[in-house]
Structure formats: structure tokens, C-alpha cells
């Protein structure tokens, strides 16, 4: 089956920043979390997907179609949620809908009305008077009302309070029950992805560090905590993002089961969280 | 594309009222413009609305939203040029309505109807101003383009009188005499058509320039 999103060897050079040979693939029915620290290249990748900026090389296929050649067809089938509000602040939700609606060939007004009710959004309220969480839900209502097959979201949860975030993630979980849809979701809040992501792609300093299923990552990696005597030059080679303190050190290891066998219970090896993986890899890259 | 034109009207409901009031104000305050009253009023009306639409788009970072929608960049550019004509027509219609109302109500102020010269003047002035501004806005965005607006107005206000003086000094030259003779020998309609065609050509060139600039723009 053709992936819903396929990014192959995409590069883009800016002044002082290069997105280097990015490769990603997402199948229908899944949520991919795109994580990385601020300035890692997440928004640049999403802007390339949406043709807001031009790639220097590589190819981006969405629904199996080239994103430049079939731009209109693709955008008709994409729902986008951006990191900040880009709607006209002075308009009400219903007025904004009136502007956006005619652009989509599959706009479903009944669905929009349903989402307004479901998300508890006041249609006659001005966008500037909405909370950040409500603005996000409005973006989502717009994205869903033209029956988008792929939702592309750039840091949708940043700045949301925990209740709004949880509500937003619940909505996403419901959406993805339709196995024909896909969600590509960038964030630096990894706990969001612990809850809902099926796949994780991790980017740092413009390089894709890893891309795998979340369960695979959780099973494969380990966080090691031990005294400094284990920090031999030989062992150092196996450790990622070593963090030393006066009592010992902690680091990420790539193959947890292998590490457990190697050190035979002499040190503590735990299952990592996504945040651990992000932090240890980022630390390694910063000190490389 | 009509969605984009309607969008520029929709987001400017308040500015539209202000621009309409401005036409009335213009008719009352600038009576010394006499037969060119319409030119001044309609240029002001359309300029307020064209720049207003760009300013609101810029404030709301609407370029990003628009470019995520299923619409071609060329359509976004084309829509702005068509909107310019829509504003011109709206200005003419509203001016005529106010003129008719004041005349019928026999309000004791002197106002001037739209004539061919004023209409041509309005089209040429708006056409040239926007032929210069639109490519700049599509290239650098509205915020950065404001410095060019300032420079252009500076050139218009100080450069134009200087140009007129320069022409006056050289009026006796053979070339100037030939140009004046040619213009004198043509009817008003012919001269108007020539100016309108020339403006349309300039607008076409400006449109292709805008297309090129906006296609390369990154957000």
C-alpha cells in the first residue's frame, strides 16, 4: 500500500541551518510524532510538506503524489493545524468558516456544525476572544470538516494547559480510529506522544536521528545509571549522551537487552521514556 | 479565485465604511479639485482598501494560512489585481450614488460628476500606483514594503512638480512641440484610450513580475 506520506532525501539549506537528507514514511491509520528540540528542523520539514518553502533536493510524496506537481489535489485532502493562529482575529468563527469553506471541494457544512457543538466552540465569538485551546480546536474543526485524510500539525499542543492538551489528544485518538486517515504531529512535548503516537521520528540540528515505531523504541533503548567505575573508555562507546555527576553517571544505551546481558545486573538499566531518548540524543549531539 | 476577492471585502467591513465616508468627505473638502474631484476621491478610496487588505493579511500572517489552502499562488496574485478593479468600480458607483443624492436633495454645495478625463485619471493613477506597489509587496511582504510606499510618495510629491517644471522649461524644444501637437490633434476619447491601454500594459508587466516574486516567496 502506498504510504500516506513519504519524504525521501529532502534537504534544505538556510543561512546557518541545514535540513539534511530527511527520510520519513507514514502509513494510513497511524499517528507519527515528530519530535526534536526547538530549532531542530520540525517546522521547516512541515513547511516543506505544505510547499510554504521550497526544497533544495529530494522528493515529498503525499497520497503517493508529488507535493509540488499535485499541490491543489493534495491540499484538498490535507488538514493543517499550525503552531499559532493564522486566522483573521477580528472575524467570528462562522465568518472565518465562510472564507475558508469555498476553497475545499469536499467541504461538509453539517460536519462543521457537528464539530462546533462537539468541541464546544461558540460560532459567533471572535477568534481573538478564544483561548489558545479553543483556537486549536477550531483549527481542528476546519481541518476535519473537509474530510482531510492526512492531518499535518505543527506543535499544536504548545502553550495549551494540561486539560486542553488532554482534550486535544483525546480528539486525535478518536480521529485515528478511521484507519484511512493519518496524522503527522510535531511537538517538543514528548508526553503527548507517549499517549497517542504509533511512530516516532526524532530530528536534531537538521538531521533525522531515528524513525521507528514507538513500541520498538521503548523496547530497544534503555537508560543506564551506574557509578563512574563503569565509565571506561570501552564502555563509553556504547553510551549515548552521558551525564556525569559526583556519584556516578547516567546515559542511554541502544540495545537494552544486550546491555543487561553485558553488565549482568551490575548496574541499573531502565526502560526509557520518549523524553529520555530526546534528551540523551540531544545532549550527545550538543557535545559531539 | 472569487473567494479571494470576496475575502478582501469580507475582512474589511469596517475599512469599507471608512473608505465610503472618505469619498463623501473628499467631495465636501476638496471642492477645489473641481472636475478632477472623482479622480482624487476614487484613488483615495481604492488605495485605502488595497493597502488595508494587505495590512490585515500581514497582521494575521494570512499568507501562511492561504498557502496551506488548496489555492495556487498565481491565483492569489491574480485575485489582488482583479480586486483592484473591483475597488475602482465600487468607488465609481458610490461616488455616482452620492453625487445623485446630493444633486436630488439640492444640497447647496458644488460637486462634480464623473467625466471622461476624471475617470481616465483615476484609472491611470490607481493603475500606476498599484503596478509599482503590488510587485514590491509580493516580493518583500507588506511590512517591509511600507518603506517603499514612503519613498514613492516622497517622489510623487516632490518629484512630480520638479518634472512638470523640467517639461515647462523644455516646452519650446522641437520634441515637446511635436508631442503637444499630437495630443492637441487627438480627441479626448482617443487620448483616454491611449492612456488606459498604456496603463493596462504596465499593469500586465507588473502582474507577471508579481507572479514571479510571489512564486519564489518563502513563508
GROMACS .gro file of C-alpha atoms in nm:
model
  507
    1UNK     CA    1   0.000   0.000   0.000
    2UNK     CA    2   0.129   0.349  -0.086
    3UNK     CA    3   0.232   0.543   0.225
    4UNK     CA    4   0.015   0.843   0.301
    5UNK     CA    5   0.335   1.043   0.348
    6UNK     CA    6   0.678   0.970   0.207
    7UNK     CA    7   0.971   1.208   0.242
    8UNK     CA    8   1.286   1.095   0.060
    9UNK     CA    9   1.630   1.255   0.089
   10UNK     CA   10   1.488   1.603   0.139
   11UNK     CA   11   1.739   1.878   0.204
   12UNK     CA   12   1.704   2.249   0.255
   13UNK     CA   13   1.982   2.494   0.339
   14UNK     CA   14   1.918   2.823   0.513
   15UNK     CA   15   2.165   3.074   0.647
   16UNK     CA   16   2.318   2.894   0.944
   17UNK     CA   17   2.086   2.592   0.930
   18UNK     CA   18   2.065   2.288   0.707
   19UNK     CA   19   1.796   2.025   0.692
   20UNK     CA   20   1.995   1.730   0.574
   21UNK     CA   21   1.867   1.431   0.376
   22UNK     CA   22   1.544   1.369   0.567
   23UNK     CA   23   1.368   1.036   0.508
   24UNK     CA   24   1.028   0.960   0.660
   25UNK     CA   25   0.737   0.737   0.580
   26UNK     CA   26   0.390   0.709   0.734
   27UNK     CA   27   0.118   0.456   0.653
   28UNK     CA   28  -0.254   0.523   0.675
   29UNK     CA   29  -0.416   0.457   1.011
   30UNK     CA   30  -0.123   0.576   1.221
   31UNK     CA   31  -0.004   0.879   1.413
   32UNK     CA   32   0.356   0.982   1.369
   33UNK     CA   33   0.506   1.206   1.632
   34UNK     CA   34   0.781   1.428   1.502
   35UNK     CA   35   0.996   1.526   1.796
   36UNK     CA   36   1.303   1.735   1.846
   37UNK     CA   37   1.422   2.036   2.044
   38UNK     CA   38   1.337   2.390   1.938
   39UNK     CA   39   1.516   2.482   1.617
   40UNK     CA   40   1.577   2.117   1.521
   41UNK     CA   41   1.402   2.147   1.183
   42UNK     CA   42   1.047   2.030   1.266
   43UNK     CA   43   0.866   2.337   1.134
   44UNK     CA   44   1.097   2.354   0.831
   45UNK     CA   45   1.004   1.994   0.741
   46UNK     CA   46   0.633   2.072   0.777
   47UNK     CA   47   0.667   2.391   0.572
   48UNK     CA   48   0.837   2.187   0.300
   49UNK     CA   49   0.548   1.941   0.305
   50UNK     CA   50   0.298   2.227   0.271
   51UNK     CA   51   0.504   2.398  -0.002
   52UNK     CA   52   0.546   2.708   0.211
   53UNK     CA   53   0.917   2.683   0.138
   54UNK     CA   54   1.096   2.507  -0.147
   55UNK     CA   55   1.322   2.208  -0.101
   56UNK     CA   56   1.673   2.212  -0.244
   57UNK     CA   57   1.663   1.840  -0.325
   58UNK     CA   58   1.474   1.517  -0.261
   59UNK     CA   59   1.109   1.431  -0.302
   60UNK     CA   60   0.794   1.461  -0.093
   61UNK     CA   61   0.501   1.240  -0.181
   62UNK     CA   62   0.165   1.273  -0.012
   63UNK     CA   63  -0.104   1.015  -0.102
   64UNK     CA   64   0.160   0.887  -0.347
   65UNK     CA   65   0.159   1.220  -0.535
   66UNK     CA   66   0.441   1.470  -0.572
   67UNK     CA   67   0.363   1.761  -0.340
   68UNK     CA   68   0.461   2.029  -0.593
   69UNK     CA   69   0.305   1.886  -0.907
   70UNK     CA   70  -0.024   1.788  -0.741
   71UNK     CA   71  -0.038   2.069  -0.488
   72UNK     CA   72  -0.408   2.152  -0.517
   73UNK     CA   73  -0.526   1.793  -0.510
   74UNK     CA   74  -0.307   1.721  -0.208
   75UNK     CA   75  -0.409   2.033  -0.016
   76UNK     CA   76  -0.773   1.947  -0.073
   77UNK     CA   77  -0.709   1.626   0.118
   78UNK     CA   78  -0.485   1.770   0.393
   79UNK     CA   79  -0.596   1.929   0.717
   80UNK     CA   80  -0.341   2.159   0.875
   81UNK     CA   81  -0.307   2.284   1.228
   82UNK     CA   82  -0.027   2.533   1.277
   83UNK     CA   83   0.163   2.630   1.589
   84UNK     CA   84  -0.009   2.965   1.616
   85UNK     CA   85  -0.330   3.117   1.495
   86UNK     CA   86  -0.322   3.229   1.133
   87UNK     CA   87  -0.690   3.305   1.102
   88UNK     CA   88  -0.830   3.659   1.092
   89UNK     CA   89  -0.855   3.758   1.457
   90UNK     CA   90  -1.132   4.012   1.403
   91UNK     CA   91  -1.369   3.762   1.243
   92UNK     CA   92  -1.605   3.527   1.422
   93UNK     CA   93  -1.566   3.151   1.380
   94UNK     CA   94  -1.862   3.139   1.143
   95UNK     CA   95  -1.726   3.428   0.935
   96UNK     CA   96  -1.387   3.259   0.912
   97UNK     CA   97  -1.558   2.939   0.806
   98UNK     CA   98  -1.736   3.130   0.529
   99UNK     CA   99  -1.399   3.244   0.393
  100UNK     CA  100  -1.234   2.901   0.407
  101UNK     CA  101  -1.526   2.683   0.302
  102UNK     CA  102  -1.531   2.766  -0.073
  103UNK     CA  103  -1.168   2.664  -0.117
  104UNK     CA  104  -1.238   2.295  -0.043
  105UNK     CA  105  -1.420   2.075  -0.289
  106UNK     CA  106  -1.526   1.831  -0.013
  107UNK     CA  107  -1.641   2.083   0.244
  108UNK     CA  108  -1.909   1.937   0.470
  109UNK     CA  109  -2.107   2.209   0.643
  110UNK     CA  110  -2.303   1.963   0.855
  111UNK     CA  111  -1.979   1.812   0.982
  112UNK     CA  112  -1.852   2.160   1.069
  113UNK     CA  113  -2.167   2.232   1.268
  114UNK     CA  114  -2.128   1.900   1.444
  115UNK     CA  115  -1.763   1.970   1.537
  116UNK     CA  116  -1.852   2.316   1.668
  117UNK     CA  117  -2.101   2.152   1.902
  118UNK     CA  118  -1.874   1.862   1.993
  119UNK     CA  119  -1.576   2.090   2.066
  120UNK     CA  120  -1.798   2.338   2.245
  121UNK     CA  121  -1.700   2.627   2.017
  122UNK     CA  122  -1.911   2.945   2.008
  123UNK     CA  123  -1.964   3.022   1.638
  124UNK     CA  124  -2.046   3.389   1.694
  125UNK     CA  125  -1.741   3.464   1.906
  126UNK     CA  126  -1.447   3.650   1.752
  127UNK     CA  127  -1.131   3.445   1.705
  128UNK     CA  128  -0.928   3.694   1.909
  129UNK     CA  129  -1.153   3.624   2.208
  130UNK     CA  130  -1.089   3.249   2.206
  131UNK     CA  131  -0.845   3.076   2.439
  132UNK     CA  132  -0.545   2.903   2.280
  133UNK     CA  133  -0.711   2.566   2.332
  134UNK     CA  134  -1.027   2.683   2.158
  135UNK     CA  135  -0.828   2.822   1.867
  136UNK     CA  136  -0.662   2.483   1.828
  137UNK     CA  137  -0.996   2.307   1.838
  138UNK     CA  138  -1.128   2.549   1.576
  139UNK     CA  139  -0.829   2.469   1.351
  140UNK     CA  140  -0.908   2.103   1.401
  141UNK     CA  141  -1.279   2.156   1.323
  142UNK     CA  142  -1.178   2.328   0.995
  143UNK     CA  143  -0.929   2.051   0.917
  144UNK     CA  144  -1.185   1.778   0.978
  145UNK     CA  145  -1.478   1.944   0.801
  146UNK     CA  146  -1.335   1.885   0.456
  147UNK     CA  147  -1.274   1.518   0.539
  148UNK     CA  148  -0.895   1.550   0.536
  149UNK     CA  149  -0.719   1.218   0.502
  150UNK     CA  150  -0.389   1.347   0.642
  151UNK     CA  151  -0.366   1.586   0.934
  152UNK     CA  152  -0.042   1.783   0.947
  153UNK     CA  153   0.009   1.959   1.277
  154UNK     CA  154   0.296   2.180   1.381
  155UNK     CA  155   0.331   2.197   1.759
  156UNK     CA  156  -0.045   2.205   1.815
  157UNK     CA  157  -0.019   2.148   2.189
  158UNK     CA  158   0.248   2.405   2.274
  159UNK     CA  159   0.105   2.668   2.503
  160UNK     CA  160  -0.204   2.464   2.589
  161UNK     CA  161  -0.289   2.397   2.953
  162UNK     CA  162  -0.289   2.027   3.060
  163UNK     CA  163  -0.669   1.997   3.039
  164UNK     CA  164  -0.684   2.144   2.688
  165UNK     CA  165  -0.392   1.925   2.581
  166UNK     CA  166  -0.555   1.613   2.712
  167UNK     CA  167  -0.882   1.705   2.541
  168UNK     CA  168  -0.696   1.772   2.215
  169UNK     CA  169  -0.518   1.437   2.231
  170UNK     CA  170  -0.847   1.256   2.301
  171UNK     CA  171  -0.991   1.412   1.985
  172UNK     CA  172  -0.691   1.291   1.786
  173UNK     CA  173  -0.728   0.938   1.923
  174UNK     CA  174  -1.090   0.939   1.807
  175UNK     CA  175  -0.997   1.067   1.461
  176UNK     CA  176  -0.739   0.799   1.403
  177UNK     CA  177  -0.996   0.527   1.463
  178UNK     CA  178  -1.073   0.586   1.096
  179UNK     CA  179  -0.795   0.371   0.950
  180UNK     CA  180  -0.796   0.563   0.626
  181UNK     CA  181  -0.652   0.871   0.795
  182UNK     CA  182  -0.301   0.958   0.906
  183UNK     CA  183  -0.167   1.216   1.149
  184UNK     CA  184   0.174   1.381   1.135
  185UNK     CA  185   0.226   1.571   1.454
  186UNK     CA  186   0.532   1.773   1.552
  187UNK     CA  187   0.596   1.856   1.915
  188UNK     CA  188   0.865   1.901   2.171
  189UNK     CA  189   0.628   1.785   2.445
  190UNK     CA  190   0.704   1.415   2.431
  191UNK     CA  191   0.445   1.316   2.691
  192UNK     CA  192   0.178   1.395   2.427
  193UNK     CA  193   0.323   1.123   2.210
  194UNK     CA  194   0.355   0.872   2.494
  195UNK     CA  195  -0.025   0.874   2.491
  196UNK     CA  196  -0.114   0.864   2.123
  197UNK     CA  197   0.175   0.815   1.879
  198UNK     CA  198   0.234   0.493   1.687
  199UNK     CA  199   0.557   0.605   1.523
  200UNK     CA  200   0.825   0.845   1.634
  201UNK     CA  201   1.065   1.042   1.418
  202UNK     CA  202   1.333   1.232   1.602
  203UNK     CA  203   1.517   1.523   1.446
  204UNK     CA  204   1.800   1.732   1.584
  205UNK     CA  205   2.012   2.002   1.421
  206UNK     CA  206   1.853   1.928   1.084
  207UNK     CA  207   1.942   1.556   1.092
  208UNK     CA  208   1.693   1.275   1.133
  209UNK     CA  209   1.831   1.080   1.427
  210UNK     CA  210   1.580   0.796   1.429
  211UNK     CA  211   1.244   0.693   1.293
  212UNK     CA  212   1.071   0.382   1.427
  213UNK     CA  213   0.758   0.257   1.595
  214UNK     CA  214   0.716   0.387   1.949
  215UNK     CA  215   0.694   0.037   2.096
  216UNK     CA  216   1.013  -0.064   1.919
  217UNK     CA  217   1.195   0.236   2.062
  218UNK     CA  218   1.069   0.170   2.413
  219UNK     CA  219   1.172  -0.196   2.391
  220UNK     CA  220   1.507  -0.132   2.229
  221UNK     CA  221   1.657   0.158   2.422
  222UNK     CA  222   1.750   0.168   2.790
  223UNK     CA  223   1.858   0.425   3.044
  224UNK     CA  224   2.160   0.316   3.237
  225UNK     CA  225   2.253   0.450   3.581
  226UNK     CA  226   2.580   0.345   3.742
  227UNK     CA  227   2.886   0.451   3.932
  228UNK     CA  228   3.178   0.605   3.749
  229UNK     CA  229   3.384   0.285   3.756
  230UNK     CA  230   3.173   0.162   3.464
  231UNK     CA  231   3.262   0.467   3.261
  232UNK     CA  232   3.564   0.305   3.097
  233UNK     CA  233   3.679   0.420   2.751
  234UNK     CA  234   3.547   0.092   2.609
  235UNK     CA  235   3.202   0.129   2.771
  236UNK     CA  236   3.176   0.496   2.673
  237UNK     CA  237   3.143   0.386   2.309
  238UNK     CA  238   2.810   0.217   2.391
  239UNK     CA  239   2.665   0.509   2.586
  240UNK     CA  240   2.469   0.796   2.437
  241UNK     CA  241   2.453   1.142   2.596
  242UNK     CA  242   2.645   1.059   2.913
  243UNK     CA  243   2.550   1.274   3.209
  244UNK     CA  244   2.803   1.268   3.492
  245UNK     CA  245   2.755   1.381   3.848
  246UNK     CA  246   2.960   1.343   4.166
  247UNK     CA  247   2.812   1.000   4.242
  248UNK     CA  248   2.808   0.841   3.900
  249UNK     CA  249   2.659   0.882   3.559
  250UNK     CA  250   2.352   0.809   3.352
  251UNK     CA  251   2.326   0.754   2.978
  252UNK     CA  252   2.116   0.598   2.706
  253UNK     CA  253   2.207   0.259   2.561
  254UNK     CA  254   2.087   0.142   2.223
  255UNK     CA  255   2.022  -0.225   2.289
  256UNK     CA  256   1.880  -0.265   2.637
  257UNK     CA  257   1.866  -0.643   2.636
  258UNK     CA  258   2.223  -0.668   2.513
  259UNK     CA  259   2.333  -0.417   2.780
  260UNK     CA  260   2.158  -0.620   3.051
  261UNK     CA  261   2.342  -0.932   2.932
  262UNK     CA  262   2.673  -0.744   2.909
  263UNK     CA  263   2.664  -0.592   3.254
  264UNK     CA  264   2.487  -0.886   3.419
  265UNK     CA  265   2.291  -0.695   3.677
  266UNK     CA  266   2.585  -0.487   3.794
  267UNK     CA  267   2.409  -0.169   3.706
  268UNK     CA  268   2.058  -0.038   3.678
  269UNK     CA  269   1.902  -0.037   3.331
  270UNK     CA  270   1.554   0.105   3.291
  271UNK     CA  271   1.304   0.140   3.011
  272UNK     CA  272   1.329   0.496   2.876
  273UNK     CA  273   1.056   0.749   2.813
  274UNK     CA  274   1.046   0.937   2.484
  275UNK     CA  275   1.172   1.238   2.673
  276UNK     CA  276   1.478   1.037   2.786
  277UNK     CA  277   1.559   0.943   2.428
  278UNK     CA  278   1.519   1.304   2.313
  279UNK     CA  279   1.731   1.445   2.594
  280UNK     CA  280   2.017   1.193   2.574
  281UNK     CA  281   2.044   1.217   2.196
  282UNK     CA  282   2.027   1.596   2.204
  283UNK     CA  283   2.297   1.602   2.471
  284UNK     CA  284   2.518   1.376   2.261
  285UNK     CA  285   2.473   1.597   1.955
  286UNK     CA  286   2.544   1.914   2.150
  287UNK     CA  287   2.869   1.771   2.286
  288UNK     CA  288   2.974   1.588   1.970
  289UNK     CA  289  -1.049   3.295  -0.724
  290UNK     CA  290  -1.365   3.490  -0.645
  291UNK     CA  291  -1.327   3.355  -0.288
  292UNK     CA  292  -1.008   3.554  -0.252
  293UNK     CA  293  -1.172   3.871  -0.386
  294UNK     CA  294  -1.468   3.829  -0.152
  295UNK     CA  295  -1.223   3.761   0.130
  296UNK     CA  296  -1.062   4.103   0.081
  297UNK     CA  297  -1.406   4.264   0.109
  298UNK     CA  298  -1.513   4.048   0.399
  299UNK     CA  299  -1.213   4.117   0.620
  300UNK     CA  300  -1.255   4.490   0.563
  301UNK     CA  301  -1.611   4.552   0.661
  302UNK     CA  302  -1.508   4.838   0.889
  303UNK     CA  303  -1.250   4.984   0.647
  304UNK     CA  304  -1.511   4.973   0.372
  305UNK     CA  305  -1.736   5.205   0.572
  306UNK     CA  306  -1.446   5.438   0.645
  307UNK     CA  307  -1.345   5.440   0.277
  308UNK     CA  308  -1.703   5.519   0.174
  309UNK     CA  309  -1.718   5.805   0.423
  310UNK     CA  310  -1.386   5.923   0.286
  311UNK     CA  311  -1.542   5.966  -0.058
  312UNK     CA  312  -1.814   6.188   0.090
  313UNK     CA  313  -1.555   6.383   0.289
  314UNK     CA  314  -1.341   6.422  -0.020
  315UNK     CA  315  -1.634   6.562  -0.218
  316UNK     CA  316  -1.701   6.821   0.051
  317UNK     CA  317  -1.345   6.919   0.146
  318UNK     CA  318  -1.156   6.907  -0.186
  319UNK     CA  319  -1.401   7.104  -0.399
  320UNK     CA  320  -1.108   7.300  -0.546
  321UNK     CA  321  -1.020   6.986  -0.745
  322UNK     CA  322  -1.332   7.062  -0.949
  323UNK     CA  323  -1.370   6.826  -1.244
  324UNK     CA  324  -1.089   6.602  -1.108
  325UNK     CA  325  -1.275   6.554  -0.778
  326UNK     CA  326  -1.367   6.197  -0.874
  327UNK     CA  327  -1.005   6.111  -0.950
  328UNK     CA  328  -0.889   6.216  -0.604
  329UNK     CA  329  -1.181   6.052  -0.423
  330UNK     CA  330  -1.162   5.720  -0.606
  331UNK     CA  331  -0.783   5.694  -0.579
  332UNK     CA  332  -0.807   5.752  -0.203
  333UNK     CA  333  -1.095   5.503  -0.171
  334UNK     CA  334  -0.922   5.221  -0.360
  335UNK     CA  335  -0.582   5.288  -0.203
  336UNK     CA  336  -0.728   5.263   0.149
  337UNK     CA  337  -0.889   4.928   0.067
  338UNK     CA  338  -0.600   4.773  -0.125
  339UNK     CA  339  -0.340   4.856   0.140
  340UNK     CA  340  -0.594   4.776   0.413
  341UNK     CA  341  -0.637   4.421   0.282
  342UNK     CA  342  -0.261   4.368   0.274
  343UNK     CA  343  -0.223   4.515   0.624
  344UNK     CA  344  -0.488   4.282   0.770
  345UNK     CA  345  -0.334   3.980   0.592
  346UNK     CA  346   0.005   4.079   0.727
  347UNK     CA  347  -0.119   4.131   1.084
  348UNK     CA  348  -0.279   3.786   1.085
  349UNK     CA  349   0.005   3.616   0.894
  350UNK     CA  350  -0.261   3.513   0.647
  351UNK     CA  351  -0.010   3.431   0.372
  352UNK     CA  352   0.077   3.114   0.560
  353UNK     CA  353  -0.289   3.017   0.603
  354UNK     CA  354  -0.373   3.098   0.240
  355UNK     CA  355  -0.080   2.898   0.110
  356UNK     CA  356  -0.190   2.595   0.312
  357UNK     CA  357  -0.531   2.608   0.142
  358UNK     CA  358  -0.592   2.442  -0.195
  359UNK     CA  359  -0.523   2.753  -0.399
  360UNK     CA  360  -0.239   2.834  -0.639
  361UNK     CA  361  -0.002   3.119  -0.565
  362UNK     CA  362  -0.076   3.257  -0.912
  363UNK     CA  363  -0.446   3.276  -0.815
  364UNK     CA  364  -0.359   3.472  -0.501
  365UNK     CA  365  -0.168   3.724  -0.713
  366UNK     CA  366  -0.433   3.739  -0.986
  367UNK     CA  367  -0.705   3.796  -0.724
  368UNK     CA  368  -0.525   4.108  -0.591
  369UNK     CA  369  -0.508   4.262  -0.938
  370UNK     CA  370  -0.876   4.187  -1.002
  371UNK     CA  371  -0.967   4.322  -0.658
  372UNK     CA  372  -0.805   4.647  -0.764
  373UNK     CA  373  -1.058   4.678  -1.049
  374UNK     CA  374  -1.342   4.579  -0.816
  375UNK     CA  375  -1.246   4.861  -0.579
  376UNK     CA  376  -1.226   5.105  -0.872
  377UNK     CA  377  -1.579   5.011  -0.984
  378UNK     CA  378  -1.710   5.029  -0.628
  379UNK     CA  379  -1.556   5.376  -0.590
  380UNK     CA  380  -1.718   5.496  -0.914
  381UNK     CA  381  -2.058   5.352  -0.818
  382UNK     CA  382  -2.053   5.502  -0.473
  383UNK     CA  383  -1.932   5.840  -0.599
  384UNK     CA  384  -2.214   5.844  -0.855
  385UNK     CA  385  -2.468   5.750  -0.587
  386UNK     CA  386  -2.351   6.028  -0.355
  387UNK     CA  387  -2.345   6.272  -0.648
  388UNK     CA  388  -2.703   6.178  -0.743
  389UNK     CA  389  -2.821   6.202  -0.381
  390UNK     CA  390  -2.665   6.547  -0.325
  391UNK     CA  391  -2.799   6.674  -0.658
  392UNK     CA  392  -3.151   6.539  -0.598
  393UNK     CA  393  -3.160   6.673  -0.243
  394UNK     CA  394  -3.044   7.009  -0.380
  395UNK     CA  395  -2.779   7.043  -0.110
  396UNK     CA  396  -2.613   7.382  -0.169
  397UNK     CA  397  -2.255   7.258  -0.235
  398UNK     CA  398  -2.076   7.239  -0.567
  399UNK     CA  399  -1.984   6.886  -0.662
  400UNK     CA  400  -1.868   6.749  -0.993
  401UNK     CA  401  -1.992   6.444  -1.183
  402UNK     CA  402  -1.761   6.178  -1.322
  403UNK     CA  403  -1.630   6.281  -1.661
  404UNK     CA  404  -1.405   6.100  -1.907
  405UNK     CA  405  -1.089   6.284  -1.802
  406UNK     CA  406  -1.150   6.220  -1.430
  407UNK     CA  407  -1.230   5.854  -1.498
  408UNK     CA  408  -0.916   5.809  -1.707
  409UNK     CA  409  -0.714   5.998  -1.448
  410UNK     CA  410  -0.843   5.768  -1.175
  411UNK     CA  411  -0.767   5.454  -1.375
  412UNK     CA  412  -0.419   5.569  -1.473
  413UNK     CA  413  -0.325   5.690  -1.122
  414UNK     CA  414  -0.451   5.376  -0.948
  415UNK     CA  415  -0.309   5.154  -1.218
  416UNK     CA  416   0.039   5.306  -1.199
  417UNK     CA  417   0.050   5.328  -0.817
  418UNK     CA  418  -0.052   4.963  -0.781
  419UNK     CA  419   0.163   4.848  -1.072
  420UNK     CA  420   0.456   4.971  -0.864
  421UNK     CA  421   0.337   4.869  -0.516
  422UNK     CA  422   0.197   4.522  -0.577
  423UNK     CA  423   0.520   4.357  -0.702
  424UNK     CA  424   0.706   4.513  -0.408
  425UNK     CA  425   0.451   4.378  -0.159
  426UNK     CA  426   0.454   4.033  -0.322
  427UNK     CA  427   0.833   4.035  -0.310
  428UNK     CA  428   0.905   4.155   0.043
  429UNK     CA  429   0.569   4.145   0.224
  430UNK     CA  430   0.353   4.436   0.336
  431UNK     CA  431   0.555   4.541   0.644
  432UNK     CA  432   0.883   4.581   0.459
  433UNK     CA  433   0.709   4.738   0.160
  434UNK     CA  434   0.596   5.036   0.368
  435UNK     CA  435   0.936   5.200   0.335
  436UNK     CA  436   0.888   5.189  -0.044
  437UNK     CA  437   0.542   5.345  -0.004
  438UNK     CA  438   0.702   5.630   0.183
  439UNK     CA  439   0.974   5.671  -0.080
  440UNK     CA  440   0.723   5.659  -0.364
  441UNK     CA  441   0.502   5.924  -0.210
  442UNK     CA  442   0.811   6.137  -0.150
  443UNK     CA  443   0.893   6.103  -0.520
  444UNK     CA  444   0.533   6.183  -0.619
  445UNK     CA  445   0.500   6.491  -0.401
  446UNK     CA  446   0.841   6.641  -0.469
  447UNK     CA  447   0.946   6.474  -0.791
  448UNK     CA  448   0.628   6.541  -0.986
  449UNK     CA  449   0.638   6.924  -0.954
  450UNK     CA  450   1.008   6.911  -1.045
  451UNK     CA  451   0.922   6.704  -1.352
  452UNK     CA  452   0.648   6.946  -1.454
  453UNK     CA  453   0.892   7.238  -1.424
  454UNK     CA  454   1.151   7.049  -1.625
  455UNK     CA  455   0.897   6.988  -1.901
  456UNK     CA  456   0.785   7.352  -1.895
  457UNK     CA  457   1.142   7.472  -1.942
  458UNK     CA  458   1.184   7.248  -2.242
  459UNK     CA  459   0.839   7.315  -2.384
  460UNK     CA  460   0.986   7.510  -2.670
  461UNK     CA  461   1.205   7.224  -2.781
  462UNK     CA  462   1.109   7.062  -3.108
  463UNK     CA  463   1.033   6.726  -2.947
  464UNK     CA  464   0.799   6.875  -2.685
  465UNK     CA  465   0.625   7.077  -2.952
  466UNK     CA  466   0.563   6.765  -3.160
  467UNK     CA  467   0.423   6.580  -2.855
  468UNK     CA  468   0.193   6.871  -2.768
  469UNK     CA  469   0.078   6.899  -3.130
  470UNK     CA  470  -0.001   6.526  -3.145
  471UNK     CA  471  -0.205   6.543  -2.824
  472UNK     CA  472  -0.389   6.858  -2.938
  473UNK     CA  473  -0.487   6.692  -3.262
  474UNK     CA  474  -0.650   6.392  -3.090
  475UNK     CA  475  -0.997   6.370  -2.942
  476UNK     CA  476  -1.039   6.323  -2.565
  477UNK     CA  477  -1.162   5.970  -2.625
  478UNK     CA  478  -0.854   5.876  -2.826
  479UNK     CA  479  -0.621   6.021  -2.564
  480UNK     CA  480  -0.811   5.842  -2.286
  481UNK     CA  481  -0.796   5.511  -2.471
  482UNK     CA  482  -0.421   5.557  -2.527
  483UNK     CA  483  -0.363   5.623  -2.155
  484UNK     CA  484  -0.584   5.332  -2.048
  485UNK     CA  485  -0.407   5.092  -2.288
  486UNK     CA  486  -0.067   5.211  -2.171
  487UNK     CA  487  -0.173   5.164  -1.806
  488UNK     CA  488  -0.307   4.816  -1.881
  489UNK     CA  489   0.026   4.724  -2.042
  490UNK     CA  490   0.213   4.849  -1.736
  491UNK     CA  491  -0.027   4.653  -1.511
  492UNK     CA  492   0.033   4.337  -1.720
  493UNK     CA  493   0.408   4.376  -1.678
  494UNK     CA  494   0.358   4.438  -1.306
  495UNK     CA  495   0.135   4.128  -1.279
  496UNK     CA  496   0.397   3.899  -1.432
  497UNK     CA  497   0.660   4.049  -1.206
  498UNK     CA  498   0.436   3.986  -0.902
  499UNK     CA  499   0.375   3.628  -1.015
  500UNK     CA  500   0.748   3.568  -1.037
  501UNK     CA  501   0.819   3.725  -0.699
  502UNK     CA  502   0.536   3.550  -0.512
  503UNK     CA  503   0.618   3.210  -0.662
  504UNK     CA  504   0.963   3.236  -0.507
  505UNK     CA  505   0.849   3.372  -0.172
  506UNK     CA  506   0.911   3.150   0.131
  507UNK     CA  507   0.700   3.165   0.446
   0.00000   0.00000   0.00000
